[in-house]
XYZ file of C-alpha atoms in Angstrom:
192
model
C 67.555 37.715 -12.140
C 64.834 39.292 -10.523
C 64.473 41.533 -7.356
C 62.918 40.478 -4.124
C 62.187 42.949 -1.533
C 63.135 41.655 1.887
C 60.263 41.856 4.652
C 60.625 40.808 8.243
C 57.598 38.893 9.857
C 57.275 37.266 12.920
C 55.509 33.522 13.194
C 52.279 32.977 14.698
C 51.292 30.144 16.476
C 47.269 30.005 16.516
C 45.038 30.344 13.623
C 41.438 31.333 13.579
C 39.375 34.440 13.770
C 40.261 35.200 17.630
C 44.156 34.828 16.893
C 43.770 37.123 14.457
C 42.222 39.878 16.265
C 44.680 39.035 19.433
C 47.633 39.823 16.772
C 45.625 42.819 15.542
C 45.177 43.918 19.186
C 49.114 43.490 19.539
C 49.468 46.185 16.876
C 50.593 43.560 13.940
C 48.866 42.494 10.529
C 48.229 38.912 10.700
C 48.801 36.755 7.540
C 49.613 33.481 5.745
C 52.109 32.119 3.336
C 50.595 29.500 1.539
C 51.319 27.221 -1.683
C 54.300 24.704 -3.400
C 52.663 21.882 -1.491
C 53.933 22.971 1.508
C 51.817 23.565 4.973
C 50.789 27.242 5.359
C 52.741 29.104 7.694
C 51.178 32.006 10.026
C 53.005 35.370 10.297
C 52.767 38.745 11.529
C 53.996 41.721 10.105
C 54.412 45.461 11.420
C 51.695 47.765 9.579
C 54.047 50.212 8.580
C 55.945 47.772 6.535
C 52.427 46.597 4.923
C 51.091 50.263 4.131
C 54.922 51.151 2.342
C 54.340 47.997 0.239
C 50.815 48.776 -0.474
C 51.587 52.406 -1.649
C 54.162 51.308 -3.928
C 53.052 50.944 -7.140
C 53.251 47.290 -9.072
C 52.681 45.400 -5.349
C 50.703 42.773 -6.874
C 53.601 41.715 -9.397
C 56.642 42.472 -6.939
C 58.440 39.388 -5.584
C 59.092 39.262 -1.872
C 61.623 37.479 0.218
C 59.973 36.932 3.898
C 62.184 36.346 6.720
C 60.478 34.414 9.470
C 63.124 33.692 11.994
C 65.838 31.854 10.622
C 63.695 30.777 7.293
C 63.414 32.789 4.307
C 60.633 32.252 1.891
C 59.987 33.606 -1.667
C 56.821 34.822 -2.293
C 53.979 37.073 -3.935
C 51.234 39.356 -2.410
C 47.840 37.584 -3.491
C 45.037 39.643 -1.212
C 45.072 42.282 1.472
C 41.826 42.560 3.500
C 41.381 46.175 4.634
C 39.220 47.510 7.244
C 35.934 48.787 5.578
C 35.899 52.615 7.617
C 39.805 52.785 8.381
C 41.238 51.159 5.423
C 43.684 49.707 7.578
C 45.114 46.061 6.720
C 43.661 43.641 8.488
C 44.967 40.557 6.979
C 47.731 39.474 4.240
C 47.920 36.525 1.926
C 51.328 35.321 0.608
C 51.721 32.890 -2.165
C 55.011 30.895 -1.928
C 56.785 30.668 -4.787
C 58.069 26.972 -6.057
C 61.005 26.885 -8.003
C 60.647 26.064 -11.953
C 56.655 26.506 -11.472
C 55.490 29.797 -13.551
C 53.182 31.875 -11.466
C 50.435 34.005 -12.742
C 50.798 37.920 -12.109
C 49.422 41.099 -13.421
C 52.251 43.175 -14.997
C 51.365 47.257 -15.491
C 51.683 48.603 -18.619
C 53.507 52.141 -18.912
C 52.911 54.280 -21.781
C 56.100 56.405 -23.517
C 56.410 59.443 -25.749
C 52.861 60.676 -25.727
C 54.644 64.360 -26.594
C 55.961 62.814 -29.918
C 52.626 60.881 -30.493
C 50.918 61.873 -33.773
C 47.027 60.651 -32.625
C 47.423 62.978 -29.262
C 48.992 65.965 -31.692
C 45.722 65.802 -33.784
C 43.602 65.820 -30.466
C 42.913 61.790 -30.559
C 41.963 60.502 -27.111
C 43.955 57.640 -25.719
C 41.760 54.932 -24.303
C 43.531 52.464 -22.040
C 41.618 49.181 -21.887
C 44.179 47.440 -20.060
C 46.392 49.341 -17.341
C 47.988 45.941 -16.254
C 48.094 42.420 -18.277
C 47.746 39.286 -16.638
C 50.257 36.302 -17.853
C 52.383 33.324 -16.688
C 55.960 34.198 -15.819
C 58.732 32.225 -14.050
C 59.530 34.145 -10.702
C 62.991 34.640 -11.590
C 61.618 36.954 -14.454
C 58.999 38.811 -13.554
C 59.190 42.495 -15.135
C 58.379 45.503 -12.906
C 56.380 46.459 -16.371
C 55.472 46.421 -20.089
C 56.324 49.173 -22.365
C 54.177 50.823 -24.814
C 55.476 53.176 -27.521
C 52.934 55.875 -28.422
C 54.950 57.768 -30.702
C 54.512 55.836 -33.982
C 50.625 55.855 -33.526
C 47.909 57.856 -34.943
C 44.079 58.316 -34.854
C 42.452 54.975 -35.036
C 45.421 52.934 -34.163
C 45.823 50.566 -31.271
C 48.336 48.695 -29.143
C 48.520 45.061 -28.875
C 49.986 42.409 -27.090
C 52.291 41.686 -29.589
C 53.376 45.497 -29.552
C 54.428 45.597 -26.059
C 58.042 45.567 -25.105
C 59.517 43.405 -22.205
C 57.636 40.140 -23.371
C 59.979 37.793 -24.152
C 59.536 34.419 -22.801
C 56.078 35.531 -21.118
C 52.674 33.805 -21.836
C 49.618 36.039 -21.487
C 46.770 34.262 -19.688
C 44.728 34.548 -23.069
C 47.201 32.717 -25.346
C 44.891 32.473 -28.472
C 44.323 36.239 -29.080
C 46.603 39.396 -29.456
C 44.775 41.249 -26.460
C 44.073 45.121 -26.870
C 45.879 47.403 -24.213
C 44.819 51.039 -26.086
C 42.956 52.392 -28.841
C 43.576 55.963 -30.204
C 39.614 57.450 -30.635
C 39.119 60.308 -32.900
C 38.428 63.660 -31.060
C 35.149 64.309 -30.022
C 33.334 67.664 -30.996
C 30.324 68.853 -29.534
C 27.218 70.349 -31.385
C 26.633 73.812 -31.312
């Protein structure tokens, strides 16, 4: 069972640019919950809650339980618009999760055993191609991250989708090939 982060939100009555500006003047962040073949729900959130979630790693794949009055909605954050100068959140979009329907998420990759990796001990360079992998997964089984073991790898070895752990029952968005995650390059040497 997946873990859901609970967020308290308030309902908004009006949509549009003027209504969103009025919401921001009240010190709130306007937002919308859409998807699952239902009408969009207009919401407003406390900016401190939005900042907390944005500064916690992996927010694009974290599952949320939005409490709007007596209603509860399971959702993913799909987009956040930030002010171009102050970087304050100006609008947030949530995608409603439909039961039994797979969602597309980007799950981060965590590398382990750097200290025991022969490739790194011999001076090799770890070149990370993908810090996160986009995949289709059931909302109830979204992993917090995938694990990649660097321990047995040497120079010129690589890590692919098939080498990751925690991918059971999950399908990458590019299914026809074993996508590259990271490679070990040879040590570089400057010419004298």
